[in-house]
Coordinates of C-alpha atoms in Angstrom, one line a residue:
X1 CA -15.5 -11.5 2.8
X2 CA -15.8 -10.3 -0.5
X3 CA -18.2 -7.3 0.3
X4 CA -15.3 -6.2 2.5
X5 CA -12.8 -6.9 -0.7
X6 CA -14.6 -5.0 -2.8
X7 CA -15.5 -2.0 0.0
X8 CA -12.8 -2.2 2.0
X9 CA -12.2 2.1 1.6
X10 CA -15.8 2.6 2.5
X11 CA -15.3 0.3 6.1
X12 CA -11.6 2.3 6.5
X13 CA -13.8 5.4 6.4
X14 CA -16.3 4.7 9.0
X15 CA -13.9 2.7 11.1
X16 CA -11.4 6.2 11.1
X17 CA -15.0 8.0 11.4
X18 CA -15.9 5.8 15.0
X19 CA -12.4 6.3 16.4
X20 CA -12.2 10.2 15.5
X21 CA -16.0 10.8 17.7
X22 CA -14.8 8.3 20.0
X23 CA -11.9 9.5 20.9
X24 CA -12.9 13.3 21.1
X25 CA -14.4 13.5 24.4
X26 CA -11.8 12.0 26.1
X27 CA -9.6 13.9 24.5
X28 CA -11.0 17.0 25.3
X29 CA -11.0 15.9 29.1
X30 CA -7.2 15.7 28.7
X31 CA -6.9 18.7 27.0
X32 CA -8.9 20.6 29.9
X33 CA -6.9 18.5 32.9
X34 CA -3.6 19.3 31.5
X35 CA -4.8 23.1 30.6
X36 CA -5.4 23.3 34.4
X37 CA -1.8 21.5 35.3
X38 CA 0.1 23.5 33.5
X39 CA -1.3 26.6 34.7
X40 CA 0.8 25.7 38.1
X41 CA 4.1 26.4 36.7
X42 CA 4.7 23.3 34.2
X43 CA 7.6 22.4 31.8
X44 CA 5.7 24.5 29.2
X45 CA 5.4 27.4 31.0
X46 CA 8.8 27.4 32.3
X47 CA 10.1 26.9 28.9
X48 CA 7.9 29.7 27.2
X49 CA 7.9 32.4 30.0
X50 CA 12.2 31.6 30.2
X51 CA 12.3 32.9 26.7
X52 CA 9.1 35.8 27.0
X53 CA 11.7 38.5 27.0
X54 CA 12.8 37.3 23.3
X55 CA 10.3 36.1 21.5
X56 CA 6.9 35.5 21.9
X57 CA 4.4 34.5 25.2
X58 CA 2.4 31.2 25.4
X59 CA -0.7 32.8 24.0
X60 CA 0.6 34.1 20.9
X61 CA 2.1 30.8 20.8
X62 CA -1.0 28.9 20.8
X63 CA -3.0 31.7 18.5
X64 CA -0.5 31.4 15.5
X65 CA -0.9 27.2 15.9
X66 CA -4.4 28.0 16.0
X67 CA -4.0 30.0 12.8
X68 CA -1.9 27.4 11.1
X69 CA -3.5 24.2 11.4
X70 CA -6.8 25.3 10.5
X71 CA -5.3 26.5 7.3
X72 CA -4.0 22.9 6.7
X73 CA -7.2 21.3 7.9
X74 CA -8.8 23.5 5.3
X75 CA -6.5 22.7 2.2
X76 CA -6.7 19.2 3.1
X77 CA -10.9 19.7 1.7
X78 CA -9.4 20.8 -1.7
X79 CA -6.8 18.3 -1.5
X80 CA -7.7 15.9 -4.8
X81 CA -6.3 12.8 -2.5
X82 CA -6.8 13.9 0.9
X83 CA -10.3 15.3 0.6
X84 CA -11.7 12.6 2.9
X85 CA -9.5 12.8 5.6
X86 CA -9.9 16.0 5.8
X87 CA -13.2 16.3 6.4
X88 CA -12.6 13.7 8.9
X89 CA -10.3 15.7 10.8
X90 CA -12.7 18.2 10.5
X91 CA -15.4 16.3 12.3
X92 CA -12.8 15.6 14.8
X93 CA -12.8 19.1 15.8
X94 CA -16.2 19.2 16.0
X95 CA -16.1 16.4 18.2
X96 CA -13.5 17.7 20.7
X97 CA -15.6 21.3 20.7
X98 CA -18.5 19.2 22.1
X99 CA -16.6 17.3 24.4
X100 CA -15.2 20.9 25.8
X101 CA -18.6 22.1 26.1
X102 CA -19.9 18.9 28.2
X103 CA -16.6 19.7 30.3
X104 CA -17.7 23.3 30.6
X105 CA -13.6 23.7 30.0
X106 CA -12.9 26.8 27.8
X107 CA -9.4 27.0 26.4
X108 CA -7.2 30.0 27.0
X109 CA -6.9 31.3 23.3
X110 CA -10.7 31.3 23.2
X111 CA -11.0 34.0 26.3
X112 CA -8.0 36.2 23.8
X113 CA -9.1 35.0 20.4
X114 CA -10.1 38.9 19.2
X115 CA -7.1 40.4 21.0
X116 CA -4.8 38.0 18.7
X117 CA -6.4 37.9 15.3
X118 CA -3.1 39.1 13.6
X119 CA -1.1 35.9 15.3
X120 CA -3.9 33.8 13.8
X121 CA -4.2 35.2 10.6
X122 CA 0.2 35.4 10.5
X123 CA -0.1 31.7 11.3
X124 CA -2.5 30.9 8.5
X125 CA -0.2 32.7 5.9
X126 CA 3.1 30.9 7.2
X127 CA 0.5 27.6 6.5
X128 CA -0.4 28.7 2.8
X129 CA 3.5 29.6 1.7
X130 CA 4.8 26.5 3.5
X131 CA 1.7 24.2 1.9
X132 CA 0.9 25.4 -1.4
X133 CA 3.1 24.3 -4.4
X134 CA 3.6 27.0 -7.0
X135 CA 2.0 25.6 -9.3
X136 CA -1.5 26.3 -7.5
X137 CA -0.4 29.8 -7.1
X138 CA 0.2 30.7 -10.8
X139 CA -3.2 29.0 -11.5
X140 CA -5.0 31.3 -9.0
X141 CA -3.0 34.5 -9.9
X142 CA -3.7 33.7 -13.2
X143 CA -7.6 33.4 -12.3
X144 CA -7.8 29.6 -13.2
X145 CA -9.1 26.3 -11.5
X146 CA -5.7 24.6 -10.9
X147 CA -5.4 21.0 -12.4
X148 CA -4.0 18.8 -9.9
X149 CA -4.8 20.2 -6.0
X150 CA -2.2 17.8 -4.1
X151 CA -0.6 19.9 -1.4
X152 CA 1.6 17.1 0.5
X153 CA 3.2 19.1 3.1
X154 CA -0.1 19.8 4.8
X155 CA -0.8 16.3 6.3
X156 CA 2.9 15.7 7.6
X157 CA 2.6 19.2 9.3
X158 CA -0.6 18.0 10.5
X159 CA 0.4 14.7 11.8
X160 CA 3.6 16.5 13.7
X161 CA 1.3 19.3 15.2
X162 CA -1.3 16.7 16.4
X163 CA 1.1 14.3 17.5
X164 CA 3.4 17.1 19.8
X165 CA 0.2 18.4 21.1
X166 CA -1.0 15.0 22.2
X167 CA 2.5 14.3 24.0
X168 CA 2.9 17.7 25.5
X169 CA -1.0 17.3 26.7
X170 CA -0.4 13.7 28.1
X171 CA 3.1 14.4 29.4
X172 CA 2.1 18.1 30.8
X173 CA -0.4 16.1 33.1
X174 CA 1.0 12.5 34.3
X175 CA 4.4 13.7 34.9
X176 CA 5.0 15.4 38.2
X177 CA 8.5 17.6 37.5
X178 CA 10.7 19.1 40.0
X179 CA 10.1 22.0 41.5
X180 CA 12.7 23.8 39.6
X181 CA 10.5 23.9 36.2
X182 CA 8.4 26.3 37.8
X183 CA 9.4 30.0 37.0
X184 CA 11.1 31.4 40.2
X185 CA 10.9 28.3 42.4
X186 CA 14.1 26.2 43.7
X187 CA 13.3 23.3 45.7
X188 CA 14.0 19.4 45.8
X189 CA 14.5 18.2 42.3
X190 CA 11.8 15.0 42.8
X191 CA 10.1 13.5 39.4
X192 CA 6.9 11.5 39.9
X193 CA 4.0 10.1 38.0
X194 CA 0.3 11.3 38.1
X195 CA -1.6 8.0 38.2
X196 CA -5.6 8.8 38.0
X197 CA -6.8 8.4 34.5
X198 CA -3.2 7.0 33.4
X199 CA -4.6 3.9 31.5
X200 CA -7.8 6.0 29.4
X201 CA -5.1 8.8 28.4
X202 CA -2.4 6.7 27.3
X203 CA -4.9 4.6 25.0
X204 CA -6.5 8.1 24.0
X205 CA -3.0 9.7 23.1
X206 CA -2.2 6.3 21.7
X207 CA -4.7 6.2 19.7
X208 CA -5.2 9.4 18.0
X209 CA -1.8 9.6 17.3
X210 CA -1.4 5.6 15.8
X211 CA -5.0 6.6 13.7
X212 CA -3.9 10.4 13.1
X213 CA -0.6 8.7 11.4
X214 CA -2.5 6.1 9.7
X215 CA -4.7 8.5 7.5
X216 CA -2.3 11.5 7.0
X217 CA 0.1 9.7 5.3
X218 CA -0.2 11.1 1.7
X219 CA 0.4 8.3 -0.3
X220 CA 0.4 4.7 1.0
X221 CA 2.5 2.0 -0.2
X222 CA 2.3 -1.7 -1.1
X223 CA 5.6 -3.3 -2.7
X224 CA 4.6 -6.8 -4.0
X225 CA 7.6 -9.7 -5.1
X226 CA 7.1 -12.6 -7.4
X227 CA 9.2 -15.7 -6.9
X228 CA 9.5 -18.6 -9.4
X229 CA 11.1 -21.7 -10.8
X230 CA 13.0 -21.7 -14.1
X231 CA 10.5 -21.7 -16.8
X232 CA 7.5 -20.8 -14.8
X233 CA 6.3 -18.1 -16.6
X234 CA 7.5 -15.5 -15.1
X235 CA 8.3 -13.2 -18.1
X236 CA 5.0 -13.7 -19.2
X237 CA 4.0 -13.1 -16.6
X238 CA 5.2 -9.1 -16.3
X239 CA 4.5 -8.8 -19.8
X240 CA 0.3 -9.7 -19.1
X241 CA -0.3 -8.4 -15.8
X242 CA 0.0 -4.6 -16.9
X243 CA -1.3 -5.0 -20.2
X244 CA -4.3 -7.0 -19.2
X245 CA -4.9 -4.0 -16.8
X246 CA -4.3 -1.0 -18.9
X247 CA -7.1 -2.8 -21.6
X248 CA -9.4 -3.7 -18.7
X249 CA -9.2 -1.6 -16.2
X250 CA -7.6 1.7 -16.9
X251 CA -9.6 2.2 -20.5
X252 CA -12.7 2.4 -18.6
X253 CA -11.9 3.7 -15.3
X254 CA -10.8 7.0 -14.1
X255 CA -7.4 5.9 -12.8
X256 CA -4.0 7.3 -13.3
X257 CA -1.4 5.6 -16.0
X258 CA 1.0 2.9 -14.9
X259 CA 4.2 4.1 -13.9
X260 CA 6.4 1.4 -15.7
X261 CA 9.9 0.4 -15.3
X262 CA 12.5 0.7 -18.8
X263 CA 13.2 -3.3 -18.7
X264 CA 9.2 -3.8 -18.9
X265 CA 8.7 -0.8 -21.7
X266 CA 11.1 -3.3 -23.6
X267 CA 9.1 -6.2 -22.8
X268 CA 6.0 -5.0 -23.8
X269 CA 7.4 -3.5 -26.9
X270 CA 8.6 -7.0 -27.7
X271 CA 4.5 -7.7 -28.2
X272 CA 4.6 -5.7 -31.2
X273 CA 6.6 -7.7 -33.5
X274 CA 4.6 -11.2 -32.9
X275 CA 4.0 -13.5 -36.3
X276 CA 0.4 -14.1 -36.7
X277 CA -0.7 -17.4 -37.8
X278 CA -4.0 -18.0 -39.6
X279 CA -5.2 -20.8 -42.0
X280 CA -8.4 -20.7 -41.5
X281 CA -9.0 -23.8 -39.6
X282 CA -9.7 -22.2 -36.0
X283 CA -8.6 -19.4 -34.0
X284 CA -5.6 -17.7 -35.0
X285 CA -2.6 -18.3 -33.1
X286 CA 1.3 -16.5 -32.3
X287 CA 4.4 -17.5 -31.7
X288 CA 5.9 -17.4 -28.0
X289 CA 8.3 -14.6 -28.4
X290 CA 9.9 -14.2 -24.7
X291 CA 12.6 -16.2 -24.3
X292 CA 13.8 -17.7 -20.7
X293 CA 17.3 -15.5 -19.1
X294 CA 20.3 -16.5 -19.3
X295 CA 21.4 -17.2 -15.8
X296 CA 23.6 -14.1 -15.4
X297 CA 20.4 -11.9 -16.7
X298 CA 18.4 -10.1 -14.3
X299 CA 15.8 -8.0 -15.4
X300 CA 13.6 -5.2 -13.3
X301 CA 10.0 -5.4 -14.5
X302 CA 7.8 -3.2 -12.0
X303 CA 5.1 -1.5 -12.5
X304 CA 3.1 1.2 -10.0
X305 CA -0.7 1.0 -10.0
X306 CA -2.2 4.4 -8.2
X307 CA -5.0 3.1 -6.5
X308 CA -8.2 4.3 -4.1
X309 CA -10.8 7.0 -4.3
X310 CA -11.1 7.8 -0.4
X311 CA -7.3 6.7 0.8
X312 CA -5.0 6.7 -2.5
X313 CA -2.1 4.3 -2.6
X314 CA 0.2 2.9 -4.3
X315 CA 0.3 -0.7 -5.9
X316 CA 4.3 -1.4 -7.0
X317 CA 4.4 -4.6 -8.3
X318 CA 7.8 -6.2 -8.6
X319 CA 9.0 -8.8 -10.9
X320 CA 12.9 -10.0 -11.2
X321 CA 13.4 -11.5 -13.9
X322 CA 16.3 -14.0 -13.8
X323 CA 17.0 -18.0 -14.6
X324 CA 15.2 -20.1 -12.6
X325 CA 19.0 -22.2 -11.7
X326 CA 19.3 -18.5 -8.7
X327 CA 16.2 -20.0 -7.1
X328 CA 17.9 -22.7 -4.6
X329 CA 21.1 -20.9 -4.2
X330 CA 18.7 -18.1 -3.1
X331 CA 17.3 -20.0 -1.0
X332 CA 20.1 -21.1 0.7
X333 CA 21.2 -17.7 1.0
X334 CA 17.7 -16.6 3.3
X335 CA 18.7 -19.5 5.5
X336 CA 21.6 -18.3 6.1
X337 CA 24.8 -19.6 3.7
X338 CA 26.9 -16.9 2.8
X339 CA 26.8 -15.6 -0.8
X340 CA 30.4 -16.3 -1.4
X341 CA 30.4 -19.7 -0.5
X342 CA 27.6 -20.3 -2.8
X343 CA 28.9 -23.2 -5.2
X344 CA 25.4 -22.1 -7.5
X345 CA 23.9 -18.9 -9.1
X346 CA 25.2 -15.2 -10.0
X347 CA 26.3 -13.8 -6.4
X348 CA 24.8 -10.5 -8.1
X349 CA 21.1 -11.4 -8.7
X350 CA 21.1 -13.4 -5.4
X351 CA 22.0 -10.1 -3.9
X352 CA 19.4 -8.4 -5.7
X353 CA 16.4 -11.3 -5.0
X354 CA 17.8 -11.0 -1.3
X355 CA 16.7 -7.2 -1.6
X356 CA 13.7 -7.6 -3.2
X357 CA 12.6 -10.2 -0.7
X358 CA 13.1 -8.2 2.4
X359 CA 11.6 -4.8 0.9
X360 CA 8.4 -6.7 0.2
X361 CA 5.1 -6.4 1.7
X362 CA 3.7 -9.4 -0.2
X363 CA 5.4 -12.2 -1.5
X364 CA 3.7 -13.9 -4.5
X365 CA 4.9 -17.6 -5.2
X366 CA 4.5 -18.9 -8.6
X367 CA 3.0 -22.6 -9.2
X368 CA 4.0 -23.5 -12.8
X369 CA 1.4 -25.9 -13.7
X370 CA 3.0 -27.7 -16.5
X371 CA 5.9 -28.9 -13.5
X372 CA 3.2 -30.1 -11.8
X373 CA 1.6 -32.1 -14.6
X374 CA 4.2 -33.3 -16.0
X375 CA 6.3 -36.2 -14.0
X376 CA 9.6 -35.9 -15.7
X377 CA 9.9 -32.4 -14.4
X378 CA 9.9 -30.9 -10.8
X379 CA 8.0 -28.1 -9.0
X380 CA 11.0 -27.7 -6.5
X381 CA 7.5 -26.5 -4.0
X382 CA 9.9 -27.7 -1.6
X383 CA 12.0 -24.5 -2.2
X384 CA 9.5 -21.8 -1.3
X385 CA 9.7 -23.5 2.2
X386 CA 12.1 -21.6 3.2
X387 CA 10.7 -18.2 2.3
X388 CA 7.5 -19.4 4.0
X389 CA 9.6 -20.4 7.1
X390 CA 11.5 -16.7 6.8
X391 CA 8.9 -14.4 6.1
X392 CA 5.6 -16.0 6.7
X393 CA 4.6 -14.5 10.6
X394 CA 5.4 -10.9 9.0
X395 CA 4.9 -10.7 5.5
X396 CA 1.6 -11.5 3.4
X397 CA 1.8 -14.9 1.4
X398 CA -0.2 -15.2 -2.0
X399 CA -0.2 -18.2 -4.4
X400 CA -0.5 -17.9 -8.0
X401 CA -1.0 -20.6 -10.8
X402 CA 0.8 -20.0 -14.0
X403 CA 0.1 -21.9 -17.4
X404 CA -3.2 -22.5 -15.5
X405 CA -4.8 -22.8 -19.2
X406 CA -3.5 -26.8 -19.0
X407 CA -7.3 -27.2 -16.8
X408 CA -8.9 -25.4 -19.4
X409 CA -10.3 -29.3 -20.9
X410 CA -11.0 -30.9 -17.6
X411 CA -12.7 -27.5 -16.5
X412 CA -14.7 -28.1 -19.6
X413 CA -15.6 -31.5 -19.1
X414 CA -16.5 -31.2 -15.6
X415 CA -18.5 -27.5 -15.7
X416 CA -19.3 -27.3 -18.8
X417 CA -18.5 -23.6 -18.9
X418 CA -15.4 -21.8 -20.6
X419 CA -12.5 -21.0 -18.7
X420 CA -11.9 -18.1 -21.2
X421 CA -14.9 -16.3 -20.2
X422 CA -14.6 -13.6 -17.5
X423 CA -17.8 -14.4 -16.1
X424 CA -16.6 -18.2 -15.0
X425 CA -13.1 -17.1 -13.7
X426 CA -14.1 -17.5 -10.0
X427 CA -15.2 -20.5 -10.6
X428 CA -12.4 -21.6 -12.2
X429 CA -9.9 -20.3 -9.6
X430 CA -12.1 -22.7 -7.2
X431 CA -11.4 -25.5 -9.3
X432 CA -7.3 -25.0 -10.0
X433 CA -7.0 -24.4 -6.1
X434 CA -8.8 -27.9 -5.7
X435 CA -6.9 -29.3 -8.3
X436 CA -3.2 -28.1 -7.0
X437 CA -4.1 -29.2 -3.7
X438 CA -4.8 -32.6 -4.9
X439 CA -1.8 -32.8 -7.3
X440 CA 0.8 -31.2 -4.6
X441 CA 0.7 -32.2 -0.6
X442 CA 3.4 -29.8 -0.5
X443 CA 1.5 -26.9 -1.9
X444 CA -1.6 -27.7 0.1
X445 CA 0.7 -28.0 3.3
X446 CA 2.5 -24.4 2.7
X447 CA -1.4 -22.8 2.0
X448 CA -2.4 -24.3 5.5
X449 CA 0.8 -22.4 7.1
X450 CA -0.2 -19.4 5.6
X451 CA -3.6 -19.4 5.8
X452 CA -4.1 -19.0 2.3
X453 CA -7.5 -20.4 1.0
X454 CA -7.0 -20.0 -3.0
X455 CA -4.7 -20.0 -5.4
X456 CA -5.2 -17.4 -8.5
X457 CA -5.0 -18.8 -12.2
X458 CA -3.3 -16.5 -14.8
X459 CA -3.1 -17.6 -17.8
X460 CA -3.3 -16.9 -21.7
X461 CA -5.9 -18.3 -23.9
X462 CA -4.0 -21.2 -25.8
X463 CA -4.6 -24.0 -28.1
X464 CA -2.7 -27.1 -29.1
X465 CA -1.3 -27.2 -32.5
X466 CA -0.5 -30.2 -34.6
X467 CA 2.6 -31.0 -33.1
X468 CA 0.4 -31.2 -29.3
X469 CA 2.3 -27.8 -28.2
X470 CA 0.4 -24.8 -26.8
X471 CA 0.2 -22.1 -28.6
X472 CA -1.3 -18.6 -27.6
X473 CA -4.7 -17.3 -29.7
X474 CA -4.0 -13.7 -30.3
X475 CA -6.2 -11.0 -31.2
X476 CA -6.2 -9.2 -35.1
X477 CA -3.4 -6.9 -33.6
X478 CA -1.6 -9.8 -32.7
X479 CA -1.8 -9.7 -29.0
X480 CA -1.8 -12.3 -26.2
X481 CA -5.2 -12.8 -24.2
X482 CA -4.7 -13.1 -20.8
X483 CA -6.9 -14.1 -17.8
X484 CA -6.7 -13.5 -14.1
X485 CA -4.1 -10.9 -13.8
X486 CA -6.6 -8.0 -13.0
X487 CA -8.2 -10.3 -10.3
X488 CA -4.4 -11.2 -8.7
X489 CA -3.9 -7.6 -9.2
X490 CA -6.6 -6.5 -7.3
X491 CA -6.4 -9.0 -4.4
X492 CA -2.5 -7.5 -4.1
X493 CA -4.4 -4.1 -2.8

């Protein structure tokens, strides 16, 4: 399971790769059945050869297509995000040539092909203007190597040709149309259905077009949602996640910056002004400097991580910020209560968590571990219920631990290793997922509904003081040191 974590663009690629050769021979024998139909006098025909007087024939038609998608497919190879899938698309064709040739079937642009060069070479030119952003232009006019190749139109235009051809194809063969569609001919408007090889060609069209979509879509996108009790860490929270990945992740990879929201800028530039504390005696420690909202207050903190080599996408992770007393009147509101009759909560940020909720992919739900240790204070577990009930058949569920640095003694005691080292975080992620479920029948029941099998630890490296309080160990520039939100980032993919 966690080869397939860790690889999952590399199985994408060979799964699109088995489905692109697989499907191109019995593609091809649709392409040469329906060739054949329409060459009876078809809706295609009729519609081309009504029209042949003003514009041009079915031919000249098919040579500037011709023309123009194989300018696309080629772009795509120079695209700096849709290299892969073009070369994909590329072995596609190849596929499809073979799968003609076993057929014997030659298409009718082939027989023409030197007779309408200029149709082909006008349809690549329309291709290049339409495609190419100016930006790539004044690089090449200007003889230089442009810096960012991304020419986004091409795999939309791509996915529309494909997927018309495909329906046209399918549609040109199983449908049987009236007499009438055939140029000259007047007869008994009957419509029937061409039944042999229905069920291949439907799954064939079906599935290049479902697969074709899949891969051409320039940029995919992932919207993630944290929801929390009061006090449960969730400023923290926004203010560790993209710091802890910016320092361990994006300093030594080759990955794009975080695109970050103005409320989080703020957050994060609240870091800068933390009171280091150092006598000497051990570690030195800071000062908690995010306070908990008001419950009016409702703050944005989002951040976008690019992510993927072979198929690029993006990672928006999505953080409202607001008093923890919105949580059960929010709840109330996704079973069905109407806002205004809400006796609790800001009828404004409910409307907004309401939003968030239903926008999201995945929904993270945020175990504060200090509630769950302490018995004069409450989980409210009970809460997320709802949201599991909601949104659990269609949206992805993930647990999270916060404050999970309250194990870090009993992890001690029982391992022997440190929680605080990266190496040992997996191994402490098995153990607060053991421990949670122990502590909380609810939690462990609301897992087992989901199918969840862990729940990820974040957490700052903290000490007690002499008072018994946690307090956070900072580095000499006076920032927090935070654990496990790379790895909850990275499972969010």
């Amino acid at each position: 399971m966690e080869w397939l974590q860790s690889n999952q663009e590399q199985v994408r690629l060979l799964g699109y790769l088995a489905v692109m050769i697989g499907l191109g021979v019995p593609l091809a024998t649709l392409v040469s059945r329906s060739h054949d139909s329409a060459t009876q006098g078809t809706l295609t025909r009729f519609i081309v050869e009504s029209v042949t007087g003003f514009g041009p024939g079915l031919v000249t038609l098919e040579a500037f297509g011709l023309g123009g998608i194989l300018t696309l497919m080629l772009l795509l190879l120079f695209d700096d995000k849709k290299w892969a899938q073009g070369i994909l698309l590329w072995i596609g064709l190849g596929t499809l040539t073979v799968g003609f040739w076993l057929s014997g079937f030659v298409p009718r642009i082939a027989l023409q092909l030197w007779a309408h060069l200029g149709h082909v070479a006008l349809g690549a030119t329309a291709a290049l203007l339409l495609v190419v952003p100016r930006t790539v232009w004044d690089s090449v006019l200007d003889l230089r190597i442009p810096r960012r190749r991304e020419f986004r139109r091409a795999p939309k235009l791509i996915y529309i040709a494909v997927m018309g051809s495909v329906v046209l194809l399918y549609v040109e063969y199983h449908v049987v149309y009236p007499p009438v569609f055939s140029p000259g001919t007047i007869g008994e408007a009957t419509v029937g259905v061409r039944l042999d090889n229905l069920f291949v060609d439907s799954v064939t069209a079906a599935g290049f077009i479902v697969v074709t979509r899949k891969f051409m879509q320039y940029e995919a996108k992932k919207t993630v949602a944290f929801f929390g009790k009061r006090n449960a860490g969730k400023s923290v929270l926004a203010y560790c996640a993209p710091t802890d990945y910016m320092n361990r992740v994006a300093r030594y990879a080759d990955v794009p910056p975080l695109e970050i929201s103005q409320d989080l800028y703020e957050l994060l530039g609240q870091g800068e002004e933390v009171l280091i504390e150092d006598d000497g005696s051990g570690p030195q420690t800071g000062e908690w400097f995010i306070d908990n909202n008001e419950q009016n207050d409702l703050e944005e903190f989002s951040w976008t991580i690019k992510d993927g080599k072979l198929f690029p996408k993006n990672l928006q992770i999505d953080i409202r910020d607001h008093a923890g007393e919105n949580l059960p009147p929010f709840v109330k509101a996704l079973s069905g209560v109407p806002i205004d009759e809400l006796d609790r909560g800001n009828p404004e940020v409910i409307r907004a968590l309401l939003e968030q909720v239903e926008n999201a992919d995945t929904i993270v739900l945020l175990i504060d571990v200090a509630a769950l240790r302490d018995p004069g204070d409450s989980l409210d577990a009970h809460l997320y219920g709802e949201i599991i009930s909601e949104y659990g058949a269609s949206k992805e569920i993930v647990f999270a631990a916060t404050k999970a640095d309250l194990y870090d003694s009993e992890f001690r005691n029982e391992t022997g290793l440190d929680p605080y080292n990266v190496g040992n975080f997996d191994r402490f992620r098995r153990f607060v997922t053991r421990k949670i479920q122990r502590e909380s029948n609810v939690i462990a029941t609301q897992m087992r509904d989901v199918g969840a099998d862990a729940v990820h630890p974040v957490y700052v490296r903290t000490v007690e003081d002499e008072n018994g309080d946690r307090v956070p160990v900072v580095t000499d520039d006076g920032d927090l040191q935070p654990f496990g939100h790379v790895e909850l980032q990275e499972r969010l993919k």
